[in-house]
Structures are given as structure tokens and as C-alpha cells.
CSV table of C-alpha atoms in Angstrom, one decimal:
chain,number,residue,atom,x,y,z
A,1,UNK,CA,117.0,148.2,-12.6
A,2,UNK,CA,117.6,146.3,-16.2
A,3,UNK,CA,115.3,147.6,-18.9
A,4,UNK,CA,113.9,145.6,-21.4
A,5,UNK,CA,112.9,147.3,-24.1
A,6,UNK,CA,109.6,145.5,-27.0
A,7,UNK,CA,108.8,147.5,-30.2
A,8,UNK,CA,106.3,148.0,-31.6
A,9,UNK,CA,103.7,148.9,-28.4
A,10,UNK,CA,100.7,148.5,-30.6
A,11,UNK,CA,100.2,147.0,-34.1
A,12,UNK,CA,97.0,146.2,-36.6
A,13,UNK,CA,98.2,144.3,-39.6
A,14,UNK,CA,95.9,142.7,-42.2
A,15,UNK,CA,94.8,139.2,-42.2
A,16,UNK,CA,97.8,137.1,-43.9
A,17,UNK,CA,100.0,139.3,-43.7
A,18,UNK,CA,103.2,138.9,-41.3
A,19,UNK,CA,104.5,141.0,-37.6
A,20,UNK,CA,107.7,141.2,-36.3
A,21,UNK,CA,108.2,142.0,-32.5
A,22,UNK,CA,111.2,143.3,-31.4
A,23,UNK,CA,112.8,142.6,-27.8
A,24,UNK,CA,116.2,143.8,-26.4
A,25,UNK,CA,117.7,144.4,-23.4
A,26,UNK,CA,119.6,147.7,-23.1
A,27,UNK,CA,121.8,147.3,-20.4
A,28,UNK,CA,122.5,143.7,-20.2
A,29,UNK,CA,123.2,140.7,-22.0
A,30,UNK,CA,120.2,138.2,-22.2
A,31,UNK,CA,121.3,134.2,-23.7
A,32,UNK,CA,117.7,133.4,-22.9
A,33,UNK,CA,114.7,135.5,-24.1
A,34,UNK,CA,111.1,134.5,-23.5
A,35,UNK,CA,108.1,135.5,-25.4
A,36,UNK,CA,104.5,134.9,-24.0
A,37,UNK,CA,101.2,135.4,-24.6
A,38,UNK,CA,98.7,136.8,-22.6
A,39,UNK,CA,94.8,137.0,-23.3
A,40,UNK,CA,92.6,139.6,-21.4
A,41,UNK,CA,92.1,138.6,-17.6
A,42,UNK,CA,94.4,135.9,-18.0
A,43,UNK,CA,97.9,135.0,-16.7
A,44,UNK,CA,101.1,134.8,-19.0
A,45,UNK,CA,101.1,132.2,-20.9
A,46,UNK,CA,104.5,130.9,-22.5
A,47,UNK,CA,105.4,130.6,-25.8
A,48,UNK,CA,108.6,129.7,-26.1
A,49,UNK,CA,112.4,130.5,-24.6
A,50,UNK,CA,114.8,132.3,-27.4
A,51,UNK,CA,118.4,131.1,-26.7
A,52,UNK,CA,120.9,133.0,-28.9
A,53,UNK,CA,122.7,131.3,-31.4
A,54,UNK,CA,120.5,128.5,-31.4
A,55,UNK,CA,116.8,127.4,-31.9
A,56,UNK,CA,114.3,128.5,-29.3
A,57,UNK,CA,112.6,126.0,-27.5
A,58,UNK,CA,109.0,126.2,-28.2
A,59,UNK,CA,106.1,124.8,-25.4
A,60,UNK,CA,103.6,122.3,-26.6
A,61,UNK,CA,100.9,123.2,-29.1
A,62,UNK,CA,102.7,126.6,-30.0
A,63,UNK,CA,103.2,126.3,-33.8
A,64,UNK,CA,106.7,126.8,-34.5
A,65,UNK,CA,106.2,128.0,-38.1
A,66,UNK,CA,103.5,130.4,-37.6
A,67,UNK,CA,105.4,132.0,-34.3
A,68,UNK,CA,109.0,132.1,-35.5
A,69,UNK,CA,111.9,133.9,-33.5
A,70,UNK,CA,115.4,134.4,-34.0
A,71,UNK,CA,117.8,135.1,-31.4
A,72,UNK,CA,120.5,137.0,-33.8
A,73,UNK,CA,122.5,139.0,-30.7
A,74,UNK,CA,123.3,139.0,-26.7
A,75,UNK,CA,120.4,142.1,-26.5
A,76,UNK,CA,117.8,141.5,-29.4
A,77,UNK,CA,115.1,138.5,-29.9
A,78,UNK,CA,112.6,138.9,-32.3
A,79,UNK,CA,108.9,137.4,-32.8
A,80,UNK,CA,107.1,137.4,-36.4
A,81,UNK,CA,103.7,136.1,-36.5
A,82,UNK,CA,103.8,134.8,-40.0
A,83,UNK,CA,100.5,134.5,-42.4
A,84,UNK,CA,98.4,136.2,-39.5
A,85,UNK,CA,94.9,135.7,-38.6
A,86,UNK,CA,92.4,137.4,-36.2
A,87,UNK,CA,92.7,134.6,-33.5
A,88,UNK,CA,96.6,135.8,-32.9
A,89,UNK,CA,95.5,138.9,-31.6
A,90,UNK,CA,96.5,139.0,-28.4
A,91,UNK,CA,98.8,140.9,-25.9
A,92,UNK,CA,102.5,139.8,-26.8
A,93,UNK,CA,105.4,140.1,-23.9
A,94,UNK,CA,108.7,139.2,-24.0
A,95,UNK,CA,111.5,139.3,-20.7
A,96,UNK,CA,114.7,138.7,-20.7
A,97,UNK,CA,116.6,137.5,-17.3
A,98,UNK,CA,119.9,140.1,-16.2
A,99,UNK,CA,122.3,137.5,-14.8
A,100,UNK,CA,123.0,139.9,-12.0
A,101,UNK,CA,119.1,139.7,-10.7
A,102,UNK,CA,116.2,138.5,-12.3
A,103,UNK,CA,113.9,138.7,-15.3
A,104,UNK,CA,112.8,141.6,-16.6
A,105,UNK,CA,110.0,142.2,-19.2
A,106,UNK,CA,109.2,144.3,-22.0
A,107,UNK,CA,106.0,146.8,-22.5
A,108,UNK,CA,103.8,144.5,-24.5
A,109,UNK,CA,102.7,144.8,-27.6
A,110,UNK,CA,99.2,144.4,-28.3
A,111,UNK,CA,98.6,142.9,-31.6
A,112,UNK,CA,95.3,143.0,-33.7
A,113,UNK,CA,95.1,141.4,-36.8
A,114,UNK,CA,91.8,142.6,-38.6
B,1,UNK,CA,105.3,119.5,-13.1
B,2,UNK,CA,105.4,122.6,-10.8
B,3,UNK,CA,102.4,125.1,-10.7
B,4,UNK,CA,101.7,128.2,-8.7
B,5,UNK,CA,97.6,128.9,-7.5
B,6,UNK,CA,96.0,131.9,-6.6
B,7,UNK,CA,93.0,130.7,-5.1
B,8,UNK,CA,91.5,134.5,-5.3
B,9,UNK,CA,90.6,136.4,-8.4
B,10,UNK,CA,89.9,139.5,-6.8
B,11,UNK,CA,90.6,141.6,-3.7
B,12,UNK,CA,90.1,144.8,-2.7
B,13,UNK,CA,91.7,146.9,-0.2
B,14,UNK,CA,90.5,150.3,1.1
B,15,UNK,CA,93.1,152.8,1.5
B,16,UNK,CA,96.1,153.1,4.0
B,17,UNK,CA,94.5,149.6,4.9
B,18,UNK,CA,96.4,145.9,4.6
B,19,UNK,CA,95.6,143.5,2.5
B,20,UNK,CA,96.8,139.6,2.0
B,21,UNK,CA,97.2,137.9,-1.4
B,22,UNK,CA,97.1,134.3,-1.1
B,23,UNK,CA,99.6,132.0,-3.3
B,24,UNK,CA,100.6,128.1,-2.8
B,25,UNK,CA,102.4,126.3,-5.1
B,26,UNK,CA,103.6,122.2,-5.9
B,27,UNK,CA,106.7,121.1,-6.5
B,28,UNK,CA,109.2,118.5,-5.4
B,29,UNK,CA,112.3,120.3,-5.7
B,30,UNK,CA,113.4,121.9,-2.3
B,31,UNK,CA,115.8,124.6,-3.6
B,32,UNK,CA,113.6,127.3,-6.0
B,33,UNK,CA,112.9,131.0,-5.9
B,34,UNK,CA,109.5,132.4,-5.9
B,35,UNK,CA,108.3,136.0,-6.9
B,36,UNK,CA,105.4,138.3,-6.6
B,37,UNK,CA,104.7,140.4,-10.2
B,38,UNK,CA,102.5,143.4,-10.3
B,39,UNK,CA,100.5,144.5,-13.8
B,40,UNK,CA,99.0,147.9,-13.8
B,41,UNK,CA,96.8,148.9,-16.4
B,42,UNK,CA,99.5,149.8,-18.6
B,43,UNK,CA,100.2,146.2,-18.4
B,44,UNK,CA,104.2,146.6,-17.7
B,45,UNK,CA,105.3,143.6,-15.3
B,46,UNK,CA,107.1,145.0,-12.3
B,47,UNK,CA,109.1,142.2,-9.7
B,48,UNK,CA,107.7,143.4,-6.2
B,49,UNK,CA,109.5,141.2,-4.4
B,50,UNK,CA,111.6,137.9,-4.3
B,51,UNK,CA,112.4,135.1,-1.7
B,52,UNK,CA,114.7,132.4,-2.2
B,53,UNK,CA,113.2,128.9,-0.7
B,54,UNK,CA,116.7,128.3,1.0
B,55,UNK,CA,116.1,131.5,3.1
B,56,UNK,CA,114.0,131.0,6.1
B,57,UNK,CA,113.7,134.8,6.5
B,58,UNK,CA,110.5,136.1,4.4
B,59,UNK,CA,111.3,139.0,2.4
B,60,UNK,CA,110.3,142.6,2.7
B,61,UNK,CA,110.6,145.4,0.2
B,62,UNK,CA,109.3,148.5,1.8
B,63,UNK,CA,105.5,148.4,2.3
B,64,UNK,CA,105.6,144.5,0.3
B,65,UNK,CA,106.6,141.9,2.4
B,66,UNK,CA,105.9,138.0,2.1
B,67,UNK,CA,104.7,135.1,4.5
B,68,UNK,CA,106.9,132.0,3.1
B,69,UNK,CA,105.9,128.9,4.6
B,70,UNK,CA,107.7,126.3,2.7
B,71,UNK,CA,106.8,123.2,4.5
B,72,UNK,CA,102.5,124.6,3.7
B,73,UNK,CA,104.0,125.5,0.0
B,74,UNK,CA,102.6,128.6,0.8
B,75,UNK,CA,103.7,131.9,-0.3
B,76,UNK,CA,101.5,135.4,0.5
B,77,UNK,CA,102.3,138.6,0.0
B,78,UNK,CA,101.3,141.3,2.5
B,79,UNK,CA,100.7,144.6,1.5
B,80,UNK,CA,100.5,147.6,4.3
B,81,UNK,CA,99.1,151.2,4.0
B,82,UNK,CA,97.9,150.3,0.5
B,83,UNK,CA,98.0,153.3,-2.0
B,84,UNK,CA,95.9,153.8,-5.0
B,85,UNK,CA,99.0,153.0,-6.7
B,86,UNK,CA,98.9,149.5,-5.7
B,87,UNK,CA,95.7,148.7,-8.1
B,88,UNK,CA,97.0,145.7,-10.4
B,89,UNK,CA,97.2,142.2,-11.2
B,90,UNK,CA,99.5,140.6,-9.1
B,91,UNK,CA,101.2,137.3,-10.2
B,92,UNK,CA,102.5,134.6,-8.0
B,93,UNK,CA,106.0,132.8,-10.0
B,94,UNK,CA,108.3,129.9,-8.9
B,95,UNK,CA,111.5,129.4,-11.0
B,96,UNK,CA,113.8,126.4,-10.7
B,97,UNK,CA,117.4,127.5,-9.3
B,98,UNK,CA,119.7,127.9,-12.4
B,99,UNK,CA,122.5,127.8,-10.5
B,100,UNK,CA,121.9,123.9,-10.3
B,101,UNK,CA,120.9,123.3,-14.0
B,102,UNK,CA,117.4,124.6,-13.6
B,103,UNK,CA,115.1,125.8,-16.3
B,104,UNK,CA,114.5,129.5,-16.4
B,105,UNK,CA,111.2,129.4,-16.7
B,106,UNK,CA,108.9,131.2,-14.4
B,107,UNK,CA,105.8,129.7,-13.8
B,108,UNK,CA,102.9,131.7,-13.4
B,109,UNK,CA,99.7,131.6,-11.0
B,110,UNK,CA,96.4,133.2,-12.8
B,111,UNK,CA,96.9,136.2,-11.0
B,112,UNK,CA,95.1,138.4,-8.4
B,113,UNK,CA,93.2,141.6,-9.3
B,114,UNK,CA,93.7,144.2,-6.3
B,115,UNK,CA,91.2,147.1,-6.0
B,116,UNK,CA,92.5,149.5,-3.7
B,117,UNK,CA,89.3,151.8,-2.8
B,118,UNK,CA,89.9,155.6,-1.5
């Protein structure tokens, strides 16, 4: 099947300082990314939906400016947690939707900000 | 707005047994997809299985295979001869049809945790 492909897998940054997630699809062309957030025992929750070329489309009460993402190419969406804190640690997962089936996700990336 | 709920948090299973995950959903649309998710430990979401609300046929993926009621809004998913490989979180997800201008969204339900005892 498609693979999506999220870098890095695991992550500790210092408080304030910023992460960038990387998500592309490696066999496939994705126009819509999407990027959630899942805490432990819980469901996905979403964040927002990348759309290449454009601005993403972020769900109520996710701060745009602290969660940014930019859709540069058909296979790569990125995520940067900007001016990070310790509540925005957190298990970070993006997927990406093959037009030929359906969506596909990356690893995770588990993101502790210390 | 559509949601998707998993009325149990946890199941267990023993071996080579069956075991029946419960899922119902709301929504006023009567074209949609729906889809069962499985998270292992390593936390990697893997599509089990998919069933298209249009198709009165329930789907079946091997050992996986659904019980689609649509006019109950129910969607379970039957697992058979359970292996300890089938240990996860499994997800209950509607999406809207894209074909007809639909968001791509998945909604998901809060999940299932299966135990799957030897």
C-alpha cells in the first residue's frame, strides 16, 4: 500500500525553542495533508488539513501561530511547533489520503518539550 | 455534525476465539464511507477494513469483517481466530464522500483497546 513517511520519530527540544515535523508521501501525490494530535489513551484528535499551495485549514481552538504548517510540494507537509512549551508534548501524526484508496498515516512523532 | 461512538473501552479476546467491537455513528448524509483503524503499540495506524454506505454487502478482509447496519447507524467489526497480533486500539472513522464535494476528514470514535489473551 501507499507509505507515508513523518520525521523525526521522537524529539525533546527545550522550552521556547521551536520543532519542525516532517510528512511526505513516497509514492503518491497528497493535495491534502492532515496533522493531529493524539494524547495517551485517547483518540486522534485534529489539528488542521494542509492543502498545498495554500493555507491549511485549521479546527477551532488550534492556534494557528504557535502550530504552523506549510504545504510547499505534492509529497511534503511540514508542522513546526513554534516557542514550545511542555503542555505541547504530545504524540504528533500526520496522513495523507492516496487518490487511488484511502488515507494513509505516518509513524508518529512523539514530542517532549522539557 | 457527524460523530462516530465506541461505547466500549476495552475488550478482550482469548486466542483463536471471536470477538465484536461495537461502533454507531450520526449523521444525516446517506452516501459516506466508514473504516475500522488498528494502533498497535508502536502506534502506526493501519486501515483494517472499509465499507462504503452505498454498498449493502458488509465488508470482509480476511479474518476482519464488518456488520453494517445503516438504517441502526451501526457499524461492528468482527474479528475471528484472533491472534496475539490483533492486540491494539481500534478506531471506528466515517468520512464524507469526496466524490460529491465532501470534506476529507475522518472522524474518529475514542477507540477500543483489544486484549487478545493466549
Amino acid at each position: 500500500g501507499a507509505v507515508v513517511s513523518q520525521h523525526p520519530s521522537r524529539v525533546i527540544c527545550k522550552s521556547g525553542t521551536s520543532v519542525k515535523i516532517e510528512c511526505r508521501s513516497l509514492d503518491f501525490q497528497a493535495t491534502t495533508m492532515f496533522w493531529y494530535r493524539q494524547f495517551p489513551k485517547q483518540s486522534l484528535m485534529l489539528m488542521a488539513t494542509s492543502n498545498e499551495g495554500s493555507k491549511a485549514t485549521y479546527e477551532q481552538g488550534v492556534e494557528k501561530d504557535k502550530f504552523l504548517i506549510n504545504h510547499a510540494s505534492l509529497t511534503l507537509s511540514t508542522l513546526t511547533v513554534t516557542s514550545a512549551h511542555p503542555e505541547d508534548s504530545s504524540f504528533y501524526i500526520c496522513s495523507a489520503r492516496d487518490p487511488l484508496t484511502e488515507a494513509f498515516f505516518g509513524q508518529g512523532t512523539r514530542l517532549t518539550v522539557v | 455534525a457527524q460523530t462516530v461512538t465506541q461505547s466500549q473501552p476495552e475488550m478482550s479476546v482469548q486466542e483463536a476465539e471471536t470477538v465484536t467491537l461495537s461502533c454507531t455513528y450520526d449523521t444525516s448524509e446517506s452516501d459516506y464511507y466508514l473504516f475500522w483503524y488498528k494502533q498497535p503499540p508502536s502506534r502506526q495506524m493501519i486501515l483494517v477494513i472499509r465499507q462504503e454506505a452505498y454498498k449493502q454487502q458488509n465488508a470482509t478482509e480476511n479474518r476482519f469483517s464488518v456488520n453494517f447496519q445503516k438504517a441502526a447507524k451501526s457499524f461492528s467489526l468482527k474479528i475471528s481466530d484472533s491472534q496475539l497480533g490483533d492486540a491494539a486500539m481500534y478506531f471506528c472513522a466515517y468520512r464524507q464522500p469526496i466524490e460529491r464535494g465532501g470534506s476529507e476528514k475522518l472522524v474518529f470514535g475514542k477507540g477500543t483497546k483489544l486484549t487478545v489473551n493466549p
